[in-house]
Short mmCIF file of C-alpha atoms in Angstrom, two decimals:
data_model
loop_
_atom_site.label_atom_id
_atom_site.label_comp_id
_atom_site.label_asym_id
_atom_site.label_seq_id
_atom_site.Cartn_x
_atom_site.Cartn_y
_atom_site.Cartn_z
CA MET D 1 19.12 -134.92 60.93
CA TYR D 2 15.81 -134.96 63.94
CA VAL D 3 12.14 -135.90 62.43
CA ARG D 4 9.61 -134.18 63.87
CA LEU D 5 6.77 -136.91 65.42
CA THR D 6 3.74 -136.32 66.75
CA ALA D 7 2.10 -137.91 69.78
CA GLY D 8 -0.52 -136.87 70.90
CA GLY D 9 -0.85 -133.56 70.45
CA VAL D 10 2.74 -132.67 71.44
CA VAL D 11 4.83 -132.50 69.14
CA VAL D 12 8.53 -134.92 69.67
CA VAL D 13 12.13 -133.78 67.42
CA VAL D 14 13.71 -136.90 67.85
CA PRO D 15 17.37 -137.10 66.87
CA MET D 16 18.45 -140.08 63.40
CA THR D 17 21.22 -141.35 62.47
CA THR D 18 22.05 -142.93 58.89
CA THR D 19 23.60 -146.22 58.94
CA SER D 20 25.18 -147.30 55.78
CA SER D 21 24.39 -151.62 56.06
CA ALA D 22 27.67 -153.38 54.87
CA ALA D 23 25.23 -156.03 53.25
CA PHE D 24 22.27 -154.19 50.98
CA GLY D 25 24.26 -151.51 50.87
CA ALA D 26 21.93 -149.04 51.56
CA LEU D 27 21.17 -146.12 54.04
CA ARG D 28 18.41 -146.15 56.33
CA ALA D 29 16.68 -144.11 59.62
CA VAL D 30 17.68 -145.40 62.87
CA PRO D 31 16.37 -143.86 65.88
CA GLU D 32 17.94 -143.42 68.81
CA ALA D 33 16.01 -141.39 71.64
CA LEU D 34 12.67 -143.44 71.34
CA ASP D 35 13.76 -145.51 74.07
CA THR D 36 12.66 -141.78 76.80
CA LEU D 37 9.29 -141.50 74.79
CA GLY D 38 6.68 -142.38 77.45
CA ALA D 39 4.30 -145.55 76.03
CA GLU D 40 2.10 -142.82 74.91
CA ALA D 41 3.67 -141.75 72.72
CA LEU D 42 5.59 -144.97 71.49
CA SER D 43 2.11 -145.91 70.86
CA GLU D 44 0.64 -143.19 68.62
CA VAL D 45 4.98 -143.57 66.63
CA ALA D 46 3.96 -147.17 65.56
CA ARG D 47 0.13 -146.28 65.04
CA SER D 48 1.71 -142.69 62.35
CA ALA D 49 3.91 -145.05 60.79
CA THR D 50 1.73 -147.95 60.23
CA LEU D 51 -1.20 -144.90 58.35
CA ALA D 52 1.97 -144.15 56.28
CA GLN D 53 2.37 -147.51 55.13
CA ASN D 54 -1.14 -147.92 54.79
CA LEU D 55 -1.46 -145.02 52.20
CA ALA D 56 1.82 -145.78 50.99
CA ALA D 57 -0.01 -148.77 49.80
CA ALA D 58 -3.60 -147.23 48.27
CA THR D 59 -0.66 -144.48 46.17
CA ARG D 60 0.79 -148.32 45.05
CA LEU D 61 -2.85 -149.76 43.64
CA ARG D 62 -3.38 -146.19 42.38
CA ALA D 63 -0.82 -146.09 40.26
CA ALA D 64 -0.69 -149.71 39.04
CA HIS D 65 -4.05 -148.94 38.21
CA HIS D 66 -3.41 -146.02 36.91
CA LEU D 67 -0.25 -148.02 34.66
CA VAL D 68 -3.50 -149.65 33.70
CA GLU D 69 -4.82 -147.50 31.87
CA ALA D 70 -2.38 -145.10 30.66
CA LEU D 71 -1.30 -148.68 28.78
CA ALA D 72 -4.48 -149.16 27.14
CA ARG D 73 -4.54 -145.58 26.31
CA LEU D 74 -1.01 -146.36 24.24
CA ASP D 75 -2.35 -149.62 22.58
CA GLU D 76 -5.79 -147.32 21.44
CA ALA D 77 -3.99 -144.81 20.06
CA ALA D 78 -1.54 -146.94 17.77
CA HIS D 79 -4.12 -149.14 16.88
CA ASP D 80 -7.26 -146.03 15.71
CA ASP D 81 -4.19 -144.40 14.41
CA GLY D 82 -3.29 -148.02 11.73
CA ALA D 83 0.60 -147.32 13.34
CA SER D 84 0.43 -151.16 14.43
CA PRO D 85 1.95 -153.40 12.30
CA ARG D 86 0.80 -156.18 14.94
CA PRO D 87 -3.27 -157.20 14.29
CA ALA D 88 -5.10 -157.62 17.25
CA PHE D 89 -4.54 -160.85 18.74
CA ALA D 90 -1.18 -160.12 18.78
CA ARG D 91 -1.09 -157.26 20.89
CA LEU D 92 -0.02 -157.66 24.54
CA ASP D 93 -2.95 -157.16 27.75
CA PRO D 94 -2.29 -153.80 28.64
CA ALA D 95 -2.70 -155.04 32.56
CA ASP D 96 0.42 -158.20 31.91
CA ARG D 97 2.45 -155.19 30.04
CA ALA D 98 1.97 -153.62 33.03
CA ARG D 99 2.29 -156.04 35.40
CA ASP D 100 5.79 -156.72 33.69
CA HIS D 101 6.98 -153.07 34.30
CA LEU D 102 5.90 -153.55 37.90
CA ALA D 103 7.53 -156.56 38.14
CA ALA D 104 11.13 -154.56 37.02
CA ALA D 105 10.49 -151.79 38.34
CA MET D 106 9.89 -152.30 41.72
CA SER D 107 11.68 -155.67 42.18
CA LEU D 108 8.89 -157.84 42.53
CA THR D 109 8.07 -161.70 40.87
CA CYS D 110 5.28 -161.55 38.40
CA TRP D 111 2.96 -162.90 40.35
CA HIS D 112 3.17 -160.51 42.98
CA ALA D 113 3.43 -157.87 40.42
CA ALA D 114 0.17 -159.27 39.08
CA ARG D 115 -1.58 -159.64 42.70
CA LEU D 116 -0.95 -155.41 43.14
CA VAL D 117 -2.96 -154.58 39.42
CA THR D 118 -5.34 -156.82 40.02
CA ALA D 119 -6.17 -155.65 43.50
CA GLY D 120 -5.46 -152.09 41.89
CA THR D 121 -8.06 -152.24 38.68
CA GLN D 122 -10.50 -154.09 40.28
CA ILE D 123 -9.99 -151.98 43.76
CA HIS D 124 -10.92 -148.56 41.30
CA THR D 125 -13.37 -150.11 39.05
CA ARG D 126 -15.72 -152.48 40.50
CA LEU D 127 -14.86 -151.94 44.95
CA PRO D 128 -15.80 -148.51 45.90
CA LEU D 129 -16.26 -149.69 49.56
CA LEU D 130 -12.58 -151.34 49.52
CA ARG D 131 -11.20 -148.27 47.86
CA LYS D 132 -12.42 -145.95 50.76
CA ALA D 133 -11.18 -148.24 53.23
CA VAL D 134 -7.99 -148.65 51.89
CA ASP D 135 -7.40 -144.95 50.56
CA ARG D 136 -7.90 -144.08 54.02
CA GLY D 137 -5.16 -146.18 55.67
CA LEU D 138 -7.72 -149.20 57.38
CA LEU D 139 -6.35 -151.90 55.60
CA PRO D 140 -3.01 -152.45 55.33
CA GLU D 141 -1.41 -153.56 52.03
CA GLN D 142 -1.52 -157.02 51.62
CA LEU D 143 -4.73 -157.86 52.90
CA ALA D 144 -6.48 -154.73 50.75
CA ILE D 145 -4.84 -156.96 47.46
CA ASP D 146 -6.02 -160.23 48.65
CA THR D 147 -9.39 -158.75 49.34
CA ALA D 148 -9.34 -157.45 46.36
CA CYS D 149 -8.25 -160.19 44.59
CA ARG D 150 -10.65 -162.42 45.88
CA LEU D 151 -13.17 -160.41 45.42
CA ALA D 152 -11.80 -160.35 41.16
CA GLU D 153 -13.78 -163.84 41.36
CA ILE D 154 -17.27 -162.44 41.84
CA PRO D 155 -20.03 -161.99 39.50
CA ASP D 156 -20.82 -158.66 39.38
CA GLU D 157 -24.59 -158.84 40.14
CA LEU D 158 -23.31 -160.53 42.73
CA ILE D 159 -20.28 -157.64 44.43
CA ALA D 160 -22.11 -155.25 46.00
CA ALA D 161 -23.63 -157.33 48.31
CA VAL D 162 -20.36 -158.88 49.23
CA GLU D 163 -18.46 -156.63 49.10
CA SER D 164 -20.53 -154.56 51.78
CA GLU D 165 -20.25 -157.17 53.68
CA VAL D 166 -16.95 -158.56 53.67
CA VAL D 167 -14.96 -154.61 54.09
CA GLY D 168 -18.06 -153.91 57.10
CA ALA D 169 -16.45 -157.27 58.64
CA LEU D 170 -12.72 -155.81 57.86
CA ALA D 171 -13.86 -152.65 58.93
CA ARG D 172 -15.48 -153.84 62.19
CA ASP D 173 -11.68 -156.41 62.86
#
């Protein structure tokens, strides 16, 4: 099996082997020819891998937000049709339901899943500058989540100025 990597505009074909981890039972790719690449090519490979991880994080945050929205729409549809036998105070919050679903689906603790839901919702509803930075792959997942969760506590009338300053500082680093 071969993997194509771009390094400084040059396509590098790296042979890959798969090995089985006895402890975890999962397959993982082990590159064999990275030691033959130069420093510039290795640097480009590392940057590309980091960008891919950051973009995958952006997708997880977007998915968490869409899950909350979908659960809210389902709840509203059930309540509007009169099909819901429970009164409003007895229904679960869509964010809490999304947290529980993500905790089970992604093998996260409830605390981590709640932070993912909070960050995804904040980034896609009140933090347009942070969303732009996350969607471009500029921020690692944990930094984006920590920033969004901290900015969630800022009042709406101050959020634009604070977000601008925070995202500007993060983009410069």
